[in-house]
XYZ file of C-alpha atoms in Angstrom:
679
model
C -0.157 0.275 0.001
C 3.340 2.552 0.488
C 6.190 2.652 -1.552
C 9.641 1.167 0.025
C 11.547 4.522 1.459
C 13.901 5.255 -1.232
C 17.941 4.611 -0.368
C 18.357 7.929 -0.938
C 15.521 10.234 0.242
C 14.659 13.190 -1.994
C 12.373 15.690 -1.220
C 9.410 14.485 0.825
C 6.143 13.249 -0.894
C 5.009 10.577 -2.876
C 6.689 9.898 -6.367
C 4.590 11.465 -9.014
C 1.236 9.034 -9.937
C 0.849 7.773 -6.306
C -2.298 7.868 -4.204
C -1.626 7.676 -0.134
C -3.991 6.422 2.053
C -3.909 7.101 5.535
C -5.645 4.549 8.576
C -8.573 6.964 8.684
C -9.343 6.149 4.617
C -8.664 3.035 4.809
C -11.220 2.598 7.873
C -13.800 4.918 6.098
C -13.529 2.588 2.990
C -14.866 -0.312 5.681
C -17.078 1.256 6.948
C -18.975 1.863 3.563
C -18.169 -1.397 2.431
C -19.753 -2.958 5.609
C -22.860 -0.612 4.947
C -23.481 -1.674 1.695
C -22.814 -5.937 2.682
C -25.540 -4.991 6.143
C -28.086 -3.001 3.495
C -27.799 -6.236 1.302
C -28.209 -8.672 3.273
C -31.553 -6.665 5.137
C -32.840 -6.850 1.535
C -31.726 -10.500 1.295
C -33.691 -11.235 4.445
C -37.107 -9.028 3.290
C -37.136 -11.613 0.504
C -36.739 -14.550 2.442
C -39.495 -13.789 5.082
C -41.150 -12.698 1.607
C -40.916 -16.433 0.030
C -41.315 -18.325 3.590
C -44.897 -16.041 3.754
C -45.656 -17.241 0.532
C -44.786 -20.998 1.109
C -47.131 -21.227 4.380
C -49.373 -19.739 1.626
C -49.309 -22.186 -0.763
C -49.692 -24.808 1.984
C -52.500 -23.451 3.249
C -53.820 -23.641 0.146
C -52.657 -27.360 -0.794
C -54.273 -27.670 2.971
C -57.555 -26.011 2.082
C -57.695 -28.175 -1.412
C -56.692 -31.032 0.052
C -59.587 -30.851 2.670
C -61.998 -30.140 -0.156
C -61.196 -33.043 -2.243
C -61.641 -35.177 0.886
C -64.621 -34.066 1.500
C -65.963 -34.303 -1.879
C -64.555 -37.825 -2.110
C -66.334 -38.583 1.423
C -69.326 -36.870 -0.243
C -69.668 -39.137 -3.450
C -68.777 -42.559 -1.812
C -71.400 -41.681 0.678
C -73.627 -41.001 -2.640
C -72.895 -44.122 -4.175
C -73.065 -45.751 -0.962
C -76.726 -44.742 -0.991
C -77.324 -45.418 -4.128
C -75.916 -48.649 -4.495
C -78.112 -49.683 -0.856
C -81.756 -48.195 -2.909
C -80.075 -50.481 -5.750
C -80.069 -53.645 -3.948
C -83.625 -52.916 -2.552
C -85.362 -52.387 -5.773
C -83.667 -55.324 -6.903
C -85.358 -57.607 -3.627
C -88.827 -55.649 -3.708
C -89.453 -55.736 -7.889
C -89.756 -59.695 -8.697
C -92.556 -59.602 -6.037
C -94.329 -56.514 -7.466
C -96.933 -56.837 -10.404
C -95.944 -56.630 -14.233
C -97.339 -52.871 -14.908
C -95.954 -51.689 -10.791
C -92.256 -53.483 -12.302
C -92.500 -51.740 -15.392
C -93.123 -48.299 -13.161
C -90.258 -48.540 -10.524
C -87.869 -49.772 -13.828
C -89.382 -45.811 -15.275
C -89.095 -44.239 -11.929
C -85.240 -45.266 -11.482
C -84.264 -44.108 -15.139
C -86.090 -40.977 -14.928
C -83.897 -40.892 -11.238
C -80.303 -41.455 -12.957
C -81.596 -38.549 -15.428
C -81.947 -35.738 -13.221
C -79.417 -32.890 -12.954
C -78.728 -30.473 -10.811
C -80.919 -27.984 -12.418
C -83.589 -30.004 -11.519
C -83.172 -30.675 -8.271
C -82.745 -26.689 -7.647
C -85.605 -26.438 -8.953
C -87.452 -29.786 -6.911
C -86.060 -27.525 -3.613
C -87.229 -24.099 -5.007
C -90.660 -25.875 -5.333
C -90.162 -27.448 -1.676
C -89.709 -23.728 -0.595
C -92.053 -22.079 -2.139
C -94.922 -24.947 -0.585
C -93.393 -24.470 2.720
C -93.742 -20.945 3.213
C -97.162 -21.151 1.577
C -98.191 -23.091 4.464
C -96.386 -21.005 6.911
C -98.538 -18.007 5.870
C -101.821 -19.975 5.980
C -100.842 -20.748 9.212
C -99.952 -17.409 10.370
C -103.477 -16.339 8.914
C -105.025 -19.138 10.582
C -103.502 -18.445 13.771
C -104.489 -14.733 13.740
C -107.841 -14.515 12.842
C -109.594 -16.612 15.909
C -107.467 -13.847 18.260
C -109.345 -10.683 15.938
C -105.458 -9.847 14.877
C -104.911 -7.078 12.632
C -104.901 -9.367 9.700
C -101.593 -8.534 6.946
C -99.936 -5.259 6.834
C -101.324 -3.026 4.216
C -98.414 -2.739 2.440
C -97.353 -6.327 2.258
C -97.996 -8.124 -0.787
C -99.560 -12.120 -0.564
C -96.723 -13.561 -2.207
C -93.406 -14.765 -0.614
C -91.855 -11.784 -0.038
C -94.235 -10.379 2.710
C -92.656 -12.638 4.963
C -89.102 -11.539 4.113
C -85.489 -14.123 4.298
C -87.301 -17.237 5.892
C -84.807 -18.739 9.055
C -84.753 -22.030 7.205
C -83.177 -20.228 3.634
C -79.455 -21.020 3.018
C -77.035 -19.460 0.345
C -78.748 -19.067 -3.189
C -82.097 -19.878 -1.644
C -81.964 -23.258 -0.886
C -83.716 -24.806 1.973
C -81.446 -26.641 4.715
C -82.252 -29.955 5.953
C -85.517 -30.165 7.561
C -86.310 -25.939 8.072
C -90.279 -26.456 6.819
C -90.969 -28.999 9.673
C -91.739 -32.770 8.921
C -94.703 -31.408 7.170
C -93.260 -29.851 4.357
C -94.431 -32.162 1.202
C -92.071 -34.144 -0.690
C -91.325 -34.118 -4.344
C -91.739 -37.126 -6.043
C -88.001 -38.189 -6.958
C -87.178 -37.201 -3.304
C -87.036 -40.552 -1.513
C -86.523 -40.622 1.910
C -83.077 -42.375 2.778
C -83.668 -45.877 4.114
C -80.537 -46.724 5.226
C -79.420 -43.472 7.221
C -77.025 -44.337 9.781
C -73.795 -42.465 11.997
C -69.811 -44.020 10.757
C -69.685 -47.547 12.355
C -66.529 -49.177 13.174
C -66.883 -52.236 11.258
C -66.026 -53.458 14.375
C -63.527 -55.336 13.314
C -64.031 -57.747 10.924
C -62.794 -55.399 8.347
C -60.427 -56.787 6.743
C -59.867 -53.421 7.903
C -65.221 -53.569 9.581
C -65.439 -55.994 8.476
C -63.952 -57.454 11.559
C -65.262 -53.134 10.290
C -68.096 -54.673 10.159
C -65.953 -56.796 9.336
C -63.857 -56.540 6.217
C -61.664 -54.059 5.321
C -60.616 -50.085 4.827
C -61.834 -49.398 1.717
C -63.965 -50.894 -0.652
C -61.213 -52.188 -2.460
C -59.121 -53.448 0.088
C -60.314 -52.852 3.547
C -62.605 -54.153 6.077
C -66.427 -54.487 5.026
C -66.833 -51.999 8.289
C -64.817 -49.651 7.234
C -68.309 -49.716 4.331
C -70.346 -48.984 6.609
C -68.833 -46.138 7.409
C -70.863 -43.995 5.341
C -74.456 -44.724 6.278
C -76.663 -41.960 8.031
C -79.387 -43.449 10.973
C -82.799 -43.886 9.509
C -85.156 -41.207 10.746
C -87.332 -42.571 13.328
C -90.737 -41.465 13.296
C -92.738 -38.354 15.666
C -94.919 -41.543 17.933
C -91.412 -43.791 17.822
C -89.495 -41.416 19.125
C -91.569 -39.733 21.591
C -91.959 -43.412 23.075
C -88.311 -43.584 23.246
C -88.277 -40.696 24.789
C -91.044 -41.581 27.590
C -88.929 -44.984 27.880
C -85.566 -42.999 28.847
C -87.235 -41.586 31.030
C -87.751 -44.759 33.397
C -84.500 -46.281 31.892
C -82.057 -43.672 32.343
C -79.067 -45.757 32.788
C -80.216 -48.658 31.261
C -77.718 -50.403 28.062
C -74.302 -49.044 28.877
C -72.169 -48.179 25.864
C -69.373 -50.655 25.100
C -66.308 -49.193 25.119
C -64.576 -51.204 22.217
C -61.823 -48.679 20.716
C -62.364 -50.744 17.820
C -60.527 -50.112 14.359
C -62.761 -48.698 11.379
C -62.400 -52.060 9.909
C -64.542 -53.608 12.915
C -68.147 -54.323 11.948
C -68.785 -53.391 15.349
C -72.293 -53.135 17.180
C -71.487 -51.722 20.580
C -75.381 -50.918 21.700
C -76.024 -53.357 24.511
C -79.147 -56.021 24.856
C -82.187 -55.386 27.138
C -80.992 -56.337 30.513
C -84.741 -57.507 30.825
C -84.192 -59.760 28.091
C -85.139 -63.648 29.033
C -81.984 -64.779 26.875
C -79.530 -62.099 27.598
C -76.624 -65.076 28.458
C -77.909 -67.825 27.136
C -79.107 -70.084 23.991
C -82.791 -71.246 24.020
C -84.174 -73.668 21.823
C -86.551 -72.042 19.132
C -89.187 -75.016 19.537
C -89.574 -74.287 15.156
C -92.341 -77.313 14.119
C -93.617 -75.464 11.259
C -91.836 -72.289 8.985
C -93.471 -69.253 10.640
C -93.599 -70.155 14.277
C -90.310 -68.493 15.167
C -91.767 -66.452 18.202
C -89.297 -63.641 18.043
C -90.999 -63.182 14.453
C -94.192 -62.890 16.215
C -96.304 -59.405 16.443
C -96.213 -59.583 20.134
C -92.182 -59.854 19.961
C -91.828 -56.821 17.642
C -93.982 -55.125 19.712
C -92.128 -55.698 22.645
C -88.751 -54.815 21.233
C -89.873 -52.060 19.558
C -91.036 -50.729 23.065
C -87.346 -51.334 24.559
C -85.156 -48.846 25.389
C -82.387 -48.005 22.528
C -78.489 -47.650 23.667
C -77.355 -44.544 23.634
C -74.205 -45.594 21.621
C -76.293 -46.274 18.601
C -76.341 -49.450 16.547
C -72.103 -48.919 16.094
C -69.190 -47.390 16.934
C -68.619 -43.434 16.276
C -66.076 -44.901 13.709
C -66.910 -49.467 9.879
C -64.649 -53.508 6.344
C -64.374 -56.442 5.620
C -63.638 -52.224 7.208
C -62.916 -55.696 8.154
C -64.363 -51.300 8.865
C -65.382 -50.879 9.141
C -64.227 -52.067 8.145
C -64.697 -52.035 10.632
C -62.619 -53.886 8.528
C -69.030 -52.147 7.273
C -73.758 -53.043 7.670
C -77.565 -52.880 8.449
C -77.839 -49.939 10.807
C -81.817 -51.076 12.281
C -80.771 -52.377 16.054
C -84.279 -54.240 17.666
C -86.608 -56.656 16.018
C -87.678 -56.884 12.909
C -90.183 -59.482 10.911
C -88.284 -61.113 8.226
C -88.262 -59.475 4.883
C -90.348 -61.856 2.850
C -92.951 -62.328 5.791
C -94.723 -58.668 5.347
C -94.818 -59.778 1.429
C -97.409 -62.432 1.577
C -94.895 -64.952 1.759
C -96.023 -65.915 5.266
C -97.970 -69.242 6.771
C -101.755 -69.591 6.877
C -100.886 -69.007 10.840
C -100.229 -65.303 10.268
C -96.304 -65.830 11.905
C -93.975 -65.295 9.572
C -91.954 -67.704 7.550
C -88.134 -66.700 7.674
C -87.069 -70.066 5.505
C -87.409 -70.269 1.499
C -86.497 -72.092 -1.372
C -85.836 -70.472 -4.529
C -86.317 -72.734 -7.469
C -85.247 -72.901 -10.968
C -87.615 -69.293 -12.176
C -86.080 -67.492 -8.981
C -89.447 -68.097 -6.799
C -89.214 -67.774 -3.165
C -91.434 -70.034 -1.737
C -91.803 -70.747 2.672
C -90.176 -74.030 3.226
C -92.290 -76.973 5.021
C -89.512 -78.241 7.272
C -90.080 -82.469 7.780
C -91.081 -83.688 11.071
C -87.577 -84.591 12.345
C -86.297 -81.443 11.458
C -85.107 -80.053 15.356
C -85.270 -84.342 16.206
C -83.174 -87.340 15.638
C -79.419 -88.302 15.914
C -76.918 -85.236 16.058
C -79.009 -82.585 16.526
C -78.570 -80.760 19.421
C -81.735 -78.803 21.676
C -79.621 -75.660 22.790
C -76.847 -74.600 24.130
C -75.916 -73.191 27.624
C -73.055 -70.411 28.042
C -70.516 -72.030 30.786
C -67.188 -69.807 30.596
C -66.909 -66.192 29.854
C -62.926 -65.015 28.430
C -62.084 -61.464 29.093
C -60.170 -61.270 26.362
C -59.497 -56.903 26.641
C -59.510 -56.531 22.838
C -62.563 -56.361 20.445
C -61.919 -60.513 19.431
C -62.218 -60.988 15.866
C -61.132 -64.247 15.511
C -61.671 -67.369 17.666
C -60.482 -71.543 17.054
C -61.029 -74.578 19.563
C -58.021 -77.026 19.755
C -58.731 -80.887 19.039
C -59.567 -82.379 21.537
C -61.396 -80.068 23.344
C -58.894 -78.082 25.892
C -57.580 -74.845 24.290
C -59.714 -71.748 22.826
C -57.313 -69.407 21.092
C -59.363 -65.653 20.728
C -57.746 -63.166 18.277
C -57.815 -59.046 18.922
C -55.422 -55.962 18.609
C -52.278 -57.526 18.329
C -51.946 -60.341 19.755
C -53.957 -63.626 20.241
C -54.200 -65.345 23.825
C -54.374 -68.713 25.088
C -57.106 -69.832 27.728
C -57.240 -73.437 29.039
C -61.117 -73.905 29.058
C -60.960 -77.774 30.563
C -60.107 -75.695 33.845
C -63.752 -73.891 34.283
C -61.870 -71.721 37.739
C -59.521 -70.389 34.857
C -59.652 -66.321 34.620
C -56.647 -65.377 33.059
C -54.871 -66.357 29.405
C -52.161 -68.906 30.132
C -50.073 -67.549 27.397
C -50.242 -64.510 24.685
C -48.565 -64.781 21.863
C -47.595 -60.888 20.535
C -48.086 -61.491 16.543
C -48.894 -57.791 15.035
C -48.208 -53.951 15.722
C -50.440 -53.060 19.110
C -52.757 -51.229 16.805
C -53.488 -53.686 14.173
C -56.678 -56.509 14.767
C -56.013 -60.538 14.244
C -58.484 -60.979 11.415
C -58.213 -65.635 11.486
C -56.298 -68.206 13.781
C -56.114 -71.322 12.056
C -54.753 -74.630 13.877
C -52.975 -76.987 11.881
C -54.640 -81.057 12.660
C -52.273 -81.886 15.003
C -52.571 -79.155 17.063
C -49.447 -78.457 17.470
C -49.039 -75.368 14.879
C -50.834 -72.010 15.141
C -51.420 -69.468 11.908
C -52.335 -65.997 12.713
C -53.275 -63.647 9.388
C -54.834 -59.836 9.956
C -54.080 -56.174 9.454
C -50.404 -57.038 7.992
C -48.545 -58.201 5.166
C -47.029 -60.940 6.586
C -48.805 -64.677 8.062
C -46.946 -65.734 11.676
C -46.814 -69.340 12.090
C -46.223 -70.308 16.095
C -44.925 -73.567 17.349
C -47.480 -74.201 19.876
C -44.921 -77.622 20.870
C -42.028 -76.009 22.701
C -42.061 -74.753 25.999
C -42.664 -71.351 24.954
C -44.636 -70.604 22.107
C -42.663 -69.151 19.791
C -42.543 -67.850 16.134
C -40.836 -70.251 13.608
C -41.623 -68.550 9.992
C -43.199 -65.969 8.822
C -44.866 -65.916 4.848
C -44.747 -62.520 3.333
C -47.208 -61.173 0.620
C -47.594 -58.103 -1.286
C -51.037 -58.010 0.183
C -51.204 -55.216 3.649
C -54.227 -57.650 5.217
C -55.123 -60.828 5.631
C -58.387 -61.795 6.285
C -59.065 -64.810 6.347
C -57.339 -68.510 6.348
C -58.364 -72.224 5.373
C -56.296 -74.992 5.664
C -55.546 -78.499 3.776
C -56.761 -81.174 5.570
C -53.054 -82.786 5.192
C -51.601 -79.889 6.696
C -49.188 -79.363 3.354
C -50.977 -75.964 2.303
C -52.185 -72.903 4.171
C -55.029 -70.480 2.093
C -54.839 -66.836 2.826
C -57.718 -64.367 1.884
C -55.843 -61.415 0.872
C -56.900 -57.799 0.954
C -56.257 -56.779 -2.851
C -59.259 -59.824 -3.987
C -56.462 -62.812 -4.469
C -56.105 -65.720 -2.967
C -52.426 -66.660 -1.862
C -51.006 -70.464 -1.675
C -48.513 -71.391 0.139
C -46.533 -74.307 1.082
C -46.360 -74.911 4.483
C -42.710 -77.289 4.627
C -41.170 -74.962 2.527
C -42.450 -71.419 3.547
C -43.030 -70.465 -0.175
C -45.726 -68.932 -1.670
C -46.867 -71.079 -4.776
C -49.335 -70.088 -6.563
C -52.208 -67.482 -6.178
C -55.363 -67.629 -7.604
C -56.931 -64.130 -9.308
C -60.403 -63.387 -9.832
C -62.005 -61.563 -6.644
C -62.574 -57.654 -8.068
C -62.316 -56.750 -4.150
C -61.180 -57.719 -1.202
C -61.693 -61.599 -0.408
C -63.201 -61.818 2.560
C -63.919 -65.224 3.742
C -62.780 -69.171 2.711
C -63.224 -72.191 2.953
C -62.116 -76.042 1.903
C -63.755 -79.123 0.987
C -62.936 -82.557 3.457
C -60.939 -84.176 0.755
C -58.686 -81.279 -0.337
C -59.631 -80.814 -3.907
C -62.155 -77.572 -3.764
C -61.773 -74.474 -2.220
C -64.528 -72.015 -1.930
C -64.033 -68.165 -1.153
C -65.879 -64.915 -0.593
C -65.850 -61.728 -1.389
C -66.248 -57.950 -0.785
C -67.247 -58.202 -5.118
C -70.758 -59.755 -4.258
C -69.608 -63.077 -5.681
C -68.937 -66.501 -4.208
C -66.078 -68.504 -6.421
C -65.067 -72.363 -5.952
C -61.287 -73.574 -7.241
C -60.107 -76.965 -8.350
C -56.336 -77.519 -6.555
C -55.948 -80.130 -8.774
C -55.943 -78.072 -11.558
C -55.120 -74.606 -10.154
C -58.008 -72.446 -12.373
C -61.591 -71.222 -10.922
C -64.783 -73.336 -11.687
C -67.404 -71.943 -10.227
C -68.796 -68.058 -9.696
C -71.832 -67.337 -7.833
C -72.918 -63.948 -7.713
C -75.074 -62.063 -5.721
C -76.865 -58.439 -4.457
C -74.346 -58.122 -1.394
C -71.417 -58.139 -0.406
C -70.017 -62.144 1.083
C -69.356 -61.734 4.933
C -68.577 -65.501 5.939
C -69.043 -68.871 4.260
C -68.616 -72.322 5.495
C -68.967 -75.759 3.807
C -70.515 -79.079 4.683
C -67.996 -81.298 5.222
C -70.283 -84.094 4.600
C -72.203 -83.242 1.448
C -72.515 -80.318 -1.443
C -73.585 -77.741 0.719
C -73.212 -74.021 0.990
C -73.775 -71.704 3.298
C -72.779 -68.391 2.418
C -73.328 -64.798 5.052
C -74.471 -61.472 3.863
C -73.683 -58.041 4.837
C -77.858 -57.619 3.454
C -78.276 -59.708 6.531
C -79.652 -63.219 4.751
C -77.619 -66.723 5.302
C -78.042 -68.426 1.439
C -77.242 -71.789 1.385
C -76.663 -73.156 -2.073
C -76.409 -76.793 -3.483
C -72.760 -77.207 -4.824
C -73.469 -78.440 -8.118
C -77.458 -78.275 -8.475
C -79.447 -74.976 -9.142
C -81.045 -75.113 -5.369
C -81.105 -72.990 -2.844
C -82.830 -72.054 0.196
C -82.769 -68.194 1.735
C -83.186 -67.432 5.863
C -84.242 -64.119 7.060
C -83.717 -64.880 10.994
C -80.175 -61.832 11.245
C -81.467 -58.056 11.429
C -77.627 -57.737 10.228
C -74.793 -58.220 8.144
C -73.860 -62.241 9.250
C -70.144 -61.667 10.360
C -69.577 -65.690 10.901
C -70.738 -68.804 9.792
C -69.073 -72.358 10.852
C -71.012 -76.007 9.862
C -70.677 -78.596 12.965
C -68.351 -81.854 11.835
C -71.881 -83.519 11.423
C -73.069 -81.996 8.685
C -76.734 -82.190 9.787
C -76.102 -77.921 11.479
C -74.537 -75.408 11.710
C -74.158 -72.036 13.352
C -74.215 -68.312 12.098
C -73.366 -64.808 14.029
C -73.854 -61.069 13.425
C -73.600 -57.225 13.819
C -77.197 -58.474 15.855
C -75.917 -60.010 18.780
C -77.533 -63.078 17.627
C -75.952 -66.055 17.478
C -77.917 -68.615 15.196
C -78.552 -72.558 14.956
C -79.767 -74.007 11.218
C -80.391 -77.196 10.656
C -78.668 -78.033 7.358
C -79.705 -77.227 4.479
C -83.407 -75.827 4.545
C -82.410 -73.387 7.749
C -85.029 -74.591 10.448
C -83.671 -72.809 13.675
C -82.187 -74.891 16.188
C -81.737 -72.203 18.797
C -80.003 -68.999 18.663
C -78.687 -67.108 21.926
C -78.336 -63.052 21.880
C -75.335 -61.970 23.168
C -74.396 -58.410 24.655
C -72.854 -56.783 21.464
C -71.862 -57.766 18.095
C -71.008 -61.919 17.197
C -67.846 -61.635 15.119
C -66.515 -64.705 14.839
C -67.146 -68.673 15.812
C -66.045 -72.035 15.965
C -67.182 -75.425 16.519
C -65.193 -77.929 18.617
C -64.322 -81.007 16.196
C -66.823 -83.463 18.444
C -69.540 -81.032 18.179
C -70.234 -80.275 22.162
C -68.572 -76.986 22.632
C -69.089 -73.431 20.630
C -66.941 -70.209 21.123
C -67.958 -66.730 19.411
C -66.188 -63.646 19.841
C -68.016 -60.074 20.165
C -67.377 -56.470 20.097
C -67.634 -56.303 23.863
C -63.933 -57.315 24.381
C -64.638 -61.173 25.096
C -65.398 -64.814 24.239
C -68.557 -66.368 25.421
C -67.902 -70.581 25.028
C -71.168 -72.424 25.076
C -71.283 -75.914 25.690
C -74.207 -77.922 23.254
C -76.816 -79.807 24.412
C -78.217 -82.753 22.936
């Protein structure tokens, strides 16, 4: 910066062309540079803050857009569910109408499909105008008897005389119920017959249904979760008033279950009236002819209609299968009802509604005349009595009994508990098998015939194989598939193969010796929810959320048959000794099909979706359980009711011991129940 001193100094001052910088000058320049850099820093900081604000705003808009999209998807799903339910109802009722009425219904349905938004607004506007006119008439009628002053001189008799109506929303549309129950309805606006609160699909929903029992969405979730978007059927004013009167006397009656069920599960938390004579046991049906079922009588229907409802409704606030809810979901109307076709003129001359119908080749349903030995003879039980309650502590989605009968295995959230039922006084499990993550439900547990190996499947992509013969049960292998959940399992009679129903609709075939996936049966277009195998191990039956039941040839590895239904399939069982297949459906029906012929029986004692089904080893009877808290025992194949037990919550799973002497059920109130079958 400074010139080097000359060897021979000359006159003072810098050489020509050189600038002299003092320390003060240098400091001043540094200060200026610092101020300039500081100014740039502040400008950049302001730019960064502006960008951060824009980012936050974009994120907010994104969240709003996402929430709006989600809300629209939910609303569309709800509307789709309503449309499907209405189509199913129309399809069931249509065959019983006269030909001209069938044509009228078909025309009305086609017209409804063509209704546009503008027409809907016109309909709502018409309702609004009619409702306001009625309101004007009511006000005028109230004023006349009292000598009121009449209408204001300047008021026109039209709609404007009242000003904005409190029931009007934006754009002149009416809020629901704004005009009250007296407002006339347009012919195209049908009431929602299946409204209900969200279900939990309590636990059968391959994420309900458990919910209700099967899957987390319609494609690969539990049925329980499907039930999720239905709303509760509105009550008439007299029924509502009767309920309020009853509740004033039964304040805390009807405890609410605290089952914390997964949305897939199909768990009905409405508890049974403690005054019910069948609260904790099974009773003989005493059915000597089809239609004499006492629970369907007008007296019992009247009694149940007056029963105070559970405060929690018919399902958990969260409905499959959606098991939901799917919940792993379901019919949302608690309380007894007459069998669907009893009211359509198909009852017996005695006036009591029939519940078992035979379908002939033309698709016509006729009440079944039961044979004299329907409820008697060797191998036919008289009733069942409850002998033990196993307090699992979580919703029990899967159960199985060992052979010989000694242990019961109950599957709930994350684990399987093992109970020694040969010791009636025992109230605690002898061991606990931690299979899945804590919040994932077990959907199926199966014992190999030697009772030394247990296979567990549920809301996870892997099946766990447990060695029960070791001093402490341990996992000896895991089978991993590409599907996110397994809804049901079956074991081949020779114990060499395991079959798993996957939430993606595939049926996985596993070699248990080599612990490898050897094949996948593909055909179901929605989650496969239930499965059974023939006693000779040559044929497999599967049911799905795509409303189909399919049979598969295990020797050739191909599909043999497909049966189409108008409801989702939640459970099925194949008769060990014959050619009959029983199917439990979401619409509350049980149908018994012949594997080869066109013979079919339709049974109507359940009041909600049928969540599990199991044949006795003798093949002469089978049981089914449902979201209506019922355990029903039926005669094969025509469905004479042998006995019925009412539990306190949805019955999600069941099994029968190999000697046909015991039944175990798993329910939404966090317990399993053991019954002794009495002959």
